[in-house]
Amino acid sequence: MALSGRVLIGAGLLAAAVSVAPGAPEDPPPGEAELLLLPGPDALPRPSADPLDPFAIIPTLPDNIKVRNDGAIDWRQDTGVIRYRGDVIVETDTGIQLFADLAEVDTRNKIVRVIGNVSVYQGAVLHRGDRAEFHYDTNHLETRDLRTSIDPVLLEADSFRAVERDGRRYFVGENAGLTTHDEEDPSYWLRADRTTVIPGDRMIFRNLKLYVGDRQVFWLPYLSQNFDERLGYLITPGARSHLGIYALNRYGVLLGGEVDPETGEKTDAWLLAQLRADLMSKRGVGTGVDFFDTRLDDNPNLGWLKLYYLSDLDPSQQRGGEIRARVNEDRFRAQLRHRLGLDWFDAGETHLDTDFTLLSDRYYLQDFEPATFRTEPTPDNKLALTHQRGRDLYTASARIRGNDFYQSDTRLPELTLDQMRHPLGEGPLLHEGQVTWGLYDEYLPDFKARNLRAEAAMLPMGDPRRAAINALLADRGFSRFHLYQELSLPFKVDPGITIVPRAGFGYTNYSSVEGPSPSTDRSLSFIGADASMKFSRSYDDIHSEEWGLDGLLHIVQPYSTLSHVVTNELDSSFPRIDRLTATTRPRPLGVGRFTAVDDLESWSILRLGVRNRLLTHRNAGTHEWLTMNTYVDWFLEDPEFDREFSNLYNDIAWSPVPWINLILETQFPVADSGPDFIEIASGLRWMPDDDVEVTLKHRYLDNHPILRNSTRVELQAYARLNDEWGAGFTHLWEFDDGTLELQQYSLHRNFDSWAVSLGLFHRDNPIQDEFGFVLGFTLKDFPSASLPLRIDAE
């Protein structure tokens, strides 16, 4: 193949044309190309009438767009359109990239049109379709008839535009459809007159219709569906023995702030409102609203007002192991838990904490909020004003009796000053302390007091049981002033040995005592010491990828704590409000951390122990591979059971790799000087492979002087059988009485765009068994539009 060419020079204009001549002879020697001098510009011929004249000059593109392609480039002078063929890439200075088979740059209207297998990348957003337009003078992308992917959803619309507001990008589609089924023919669509998508936040629909296939199955005039699972519409269908078949409905929306007229979003909204409408075949319709202050999201225990009411169709429905007395059909709950920051003082922080719960009856939580009932069966009612300045925390609080069917104490009021440990002056001496004063009282549940009075009325005079009942019904109120101050002096006698001697003094005064007990006071003195030392050894040559070891550091820390308290004890008939409760764990040895003030008695205890820690390198840091704390208490004077030695305690935590975790707490008797009970509590989480997870929990308690014997085992397992199926179960056994208390089974099925879950459970209660099921649907990759699987709220 040979090239023939000519160079035309005239009036400062240089143009070249090269043509391929098939079958031409070999290239001529250099210098033999024809050179012609042309006349001036006035004598040049007029442009050809052919709009695709090969000698026409293609205009330069503006700086804000660049076009690359693998094929031919044509320019039509009559229309001002430049056409690029073959794997076209258009780049804009806005970050938008367009890929297509063909691109046309309309230089007159300042538009780039892309046609055929169009993909448009706009940040994290992907548009696909047959054609699109980019207006490069206004940087506007026209996405009519495009399907848009904004993770995790796909959109298509008659028109689709991006809107910038306060540094955030919104996508607004007119006559738009939405789905998460990324297929050529999705199985469902959500279609609306206007759809606003705020990536990472929410979607807003106006005149929403749900289509499955080509059939409309649902309609709402307005829906704001957030990617946050707390917002938008949520429904949980299922059934339970005491509720019947139910559908729990919830709709969440953010309140407050200003509404943007174009996007429909509320800016600066902070109040989350969740409307509830629960349909239960055996109990009726329950309605309510929960308000959450999202500014307090970092505190899971504060920031809400919850209101709920139900006219119960059958309040006599049994649940649990208690024979139920008559319950009124009006069932309700009102709960306020909130923290309000105050700027009353120039220095320090001031808060007003509110914690009030009003219930219709003592069975409400057990019937309708079993998860709350398990962790908080008797909710508190308290108001507290706190001010922290430096090391001092001042508290003025009041606890009231909001629900007369619970046993509760009142504190009207209670004033407290807590002084955190800090140096005195510039020296090494440390100080901490507490001062409290309050008016205290305690009340039995009204129903229990009525039953006791009825029982006492049936007993003859002089019966010992009658005297015991009268003691339970007697008034218990008093005024109490309590003071405790402590000094400590840490020092080291060797680089590896630390000693902290402590000394403290306390005084408590009881006055205005109700009942037969007189006013009294008592003093308290405390001396003690902490001592510890540390040894370590490094094993750099120990490595095991299987067990997560990259070198090993063994730290051994023997320690001891001596605590000696002398006080005059209260009379056994004196009413105690802040008192000890039964437990299997050892009591705190520090007086300042001993909250059962009314049960403070003389003691002398020496705790001896040793901590073992195995550390390894992981993720550019240090990981605790294994920890074990072993200790025992030697009682020179035991305030509870007249023991000489406590049990031997072992607390172990083992976390070698992310798929194995073990917690083990044991205690065994080491002498015959007191209660010789045994406790073993353990928890194991194990993933033998990527598709199976097993959790095993166990608790064994035998021969405790107060708590009943128990051998309890809980086994949970879940297996991902394949890409479509998964199954799980939970069993809870109480082997002491041979009862399988709880059985839960779940089955999960993945479809192209949906995940379906079915859960069944059976609970073996002492009086009446309980059964239930729940059905859940989840749009894959779209958790905010899910119907979650809640087999058992407990």
Short mmCIF file of N, CA, C and O in Angstrom, two decimals, residues 13-54:
data_model
loop_
_atom_site.label_atom_id
_atom_site.label_comp_id
_atom_site.label_asym_id
_atom_site.label_seq_id
_atom_site.Cartn_x
_atom_site.Cartn_y
_atom_site.Cartn_z
N LEU A 13 -2.43 29.90 5.13
CA LEU A 13 -3.27 28.74 5.42
C LEU A 13 -2.54 27.48 5.00
O LEU A 13 -2.10 27.37 3.87
N LEU A 14 -2.40 26.51 5.93
CA LEU A 14 -1.75 25.24 5.62
C LEU A 14 -2.77 24.14 5.83
O LEU A 14 -3.35 24.02 6.90
N ALA A 15 -3.02 23.36 4.84
CA ALA A 15 -3.95 22.23 4.95
C ALA A 15 -3.31 21.02 4.33
O ALA A 15 -2.50 21.15 3.40
N ALA A 16 -3.63 19.87 4.78
CA ALA A 16 -3.05 18.65 4.24
C ALA A 16 -4.14 17.62 4.07
O ALA A 16 -5.05 17.54 4.88
N ALA A 17 -4.03 16.83 3.03
CA ALA A 17 -4.96 15.74 2.81
C ALA A 17 -4.17 14.52 2.42
O ALA A 17 -3.28 14.61 1.58
N VAL A 18 -4.45 13.43 3.04
CA VAL A 18 -3.74 12.19 2.76
C VAL A 18 -4.77 11.17 2.35
O VAL A 18 -5.78 11.00 3.02
N SER A 19 -4.52 10.47 1.30
CA SER A 19 -5.44 9.44 0.83
C SER A 19 -4.69 8.16 0.58
O SER A 19 -3.49 8.17 0.33
N VAL A 20 -5.40 7.07 0.69
CA VAL A 20 -4.83 5.75 0.46
C VAL A 20 -5.21 5.31 -0.95
O VAL A 20 -6.39 5.35 -1.31
N ALA A 21 -4.22 4.93 -1.72
CA ALA A 21 -4.48 4.48 -3.10
C ALA A 21 -4.24 2.99 -3.18
O ALA A 21 -3.10 2.53 -3.22
N PRO A 22 -5.29 2.18 -3.18
CA PRO A 22 -5.10 0.72 -3.29
C PRO A 22 -4.42 0.36 -4.59
O PRO A 22 -4.73 0.89 -5.65
N GLY A 23 -3.45 -0.50 -4.50
CA GLY A 23 -2.75 -0.96 -5.68
C GLY A 23 -1.75 0.03 -6.24
O GLY A 23 -1.26 -0.17 -7.35
N ALA A 24 -1.45 1.10 -5.56
CA ALA A 24 -0.51 2.11 -6.06
C ALA A 24 0.90 1.57 -5.95
O ALA A 24 1.19 0.66 -5.18
N PRO A 25 1.81 2.17 -6.71
CA PRO A 25 3.22 1.72 -6.63
C PRO A 25 3.83 2.10 -5.31
O PRO A 25 3.22 2.75 -4.48
N GLU A 26 5.09 1.63 -5.12
CA GLU A 26 5.79 1.91 -3.88
C GLU A 26 5.91 3.41 -3.67
O GLU A 26 5.79 4.20 -4.60
N ASP A 27 6.14 3.82 -2.39
CA ASP A 27 6.24 5.23 -2.07
C ASP A 27 7.34 5.89 -2.90
O ASP A 27 8.43 5.32 -3.07
N PRO A 28 7.09 7.10 -3.39
CA PRO A 28 8.11 7.81 -4.16
C PRO A 28 9.23 8.25 -3.26
O PRO A 28 9.06 8.33 -2.06
N PRO A 29 10.38 8.51 -3.88
CA PRO A 29 11.51 8.97 -3.06
C PRO A 29 11.15 10.29 -2.38
O PRO A 29 10.30 11.04 -2.84
N PRO A 30 11.82 10.54 -1.25
CA PRO A 30 11.55 11.79 -0.55
C PRO A 30 11.78 12.98 -1.46
O PRO A 30 12.73 13.00 -2.25
N GLY A 31 10.93 14.02 -1.29
CA GLY A 31 11.09 15.25 -2.05
C GLY A 31 10.31 15.27 -3.34
O GLY A 31 10.27 16.28 -4.03
N GLU A 32 9.70 14.10 -3.71
CA GLU A 32 8.97 14.06 -4.98
C GLU A 32 7.49 14.38 -4.81
O GLU A 32 6.71 14.28 -5.74
N ALA A 33 7.07 14.72 -3.59
CA ALA A 33 5.68 15.13 -3.41
C ALA A 33 5.44 16.43 -4.14
O ALA A 33 6.30 17.31 -4.18
N GLU A 34 4.22 16.55 -4.70
CA GLU A 34 3.89 17.74 -5.50
C GLU A 34 3.67 18.94 -4.59
O GLU A 34 2.95 18.85 -3.60
N LEU A 35 4.28 20.09 -4.91
CA LEU A 35 4.17 21.31 -4.12
C LEU A 35 3.57 22.40 -4.99
O LEU A 35 4.10 22.71 -6.06
N LEU A 36 2.43 22.96 -4.59
CA LEU A 36 1.74 23.98 -5.37
C LEU A 36 1.58 25.23 -4.54
O LEU A 36 1.18 25.17 -3.38
N LEU A 37 1.90 26.41 -5.11
CA LEU A 37 1.65 27.68 -4.47
C LEU A 37 0.31 28.20 -4.96
O LEU A 37 0.08 28.33 -6.18
N LEU A 38 -0.62 28.50 -4.01
CA LEU A 38 -1.96 28.94 -4.38
C LEU A 38 -2.09 30.44 -4.25
O LEU A 38 -1.32 31.09 -3.54
N PRO A 39 -3.09 31.00 -4.88
CA PRO A 39 -3.32 32.44 -4.76
C PRO A 39 -3.84 32.80 -3.37
O PRO A 39 -4.07 31.94 -2.54
N GLY A 40 -4.06 34.12 -3.15
CA GLY A 40 -4.53 34.62 -1.85
C GLY A 40 -5.92 34.13 -1.50
O GLY A 40 -6.59 33.48 -2.30
N PRO A 41 -6.38 34.50 -0.29
CA PRO A 41 -7.65 33.98 0.21
C PRO A 41 -8.84 34.39 -0.64
O PRO A 41 -9.81 33.66 -0.73
N ASP A 42 -8.79 35.59 -1.26
CA ASP A 42 -9.94 36.01 -2.05
C ASP A 42 -10.14 35.13 -3.27
O ASP A 42 -11.22 35.07 -3.85
N ALA A 43 -9.02 34.52 -3.71
CA ALA A 43 -9.12 33.68 -4.89
C ALA A 43 -9.41 32.23 -4.58
O ALA A 43 -9.53 31.41 -5.49
N LEU A 44 -9.51 31.86 -3.23
CA LEU A 44 -9.80 30.47 -2.87
C LEU A 44 -11.20 30.08 -3.28
O LEU A 44 -12.12 30.92 -3.27
N PRO A 45 -11.44 28.81 -3.63
CA PRO A 45 -12.81 28.39 -3.99
C PRO A 45 -13.72 28.40 -2.76
O PRO A 45 -13.28 28.31 -1.64
N ARG A 46 -15.02 28.55 -2.99
CA ARG A 46 -16.00 28.53 -1.91
C ARG A 46 -16.06 27.12 -1.29
O ARG A 46 -15.79 26.14 -1.96
N PRO A 47 -16.48 27.06 0.00
CA PRO A 47 -16.59 25.74 0.63
C PRO A 47 -17.55 24.85 -0.14
O PRO A 47 -18.52 25.31 -0.75
N SER A 48 -17.27 23.56 -0.07
CA SER A 48 -18.10 22.60 -0.77
C SER A 48 -19.51 22.58 -0.19
O SER A 48 -19.72 22.81 0.99
N ALA A 49 -20.47 22.32 -1.00
CA ALA A 49 -21.84 22.19 -0.52
C ALA A 49 -22.05 20.92 0.28
O ALA A 49 -23.06 20.75 0.95
N ASP A 50 -21.12 19.99 0.23
CA ASP A 50 -21.23 18.73 1.00
C ASP A 50 -20.97 19.02 2.47
O ASP A 50 -19.89 19.46 2.83
N PRO A 51 -21.95 18.76 3.38
CA PRO A 51 -21.74 19.04 4.81
C PRO A 51 -20.66 18.16 5.42
O PRO A 51 -20.16 18.44 6.50
N LEU A 52 -20.28 17.06 4.76
CA LEU A 52 -19.23 16.18 5.29
C LEU A 52 -17.94 16.34 4.49
O LEU A 52 -17.19 15.39 4.28
N ASP A 53 -17.70 17.53 4.04
CA ASP A 53 -16.49 17.81 3.27
C ASP A 53 -15.27 17.41 4.08
O ASP A 53 -15.08 17.89 5.20
N PRO A 54 -14.38 16.54 3.56
CA PRO A 54 -13.22 16.10 4.33
C PRO A 54 -12.22 17.21 4.59
O PRO A 54 -11.37 17.06 5.45
#
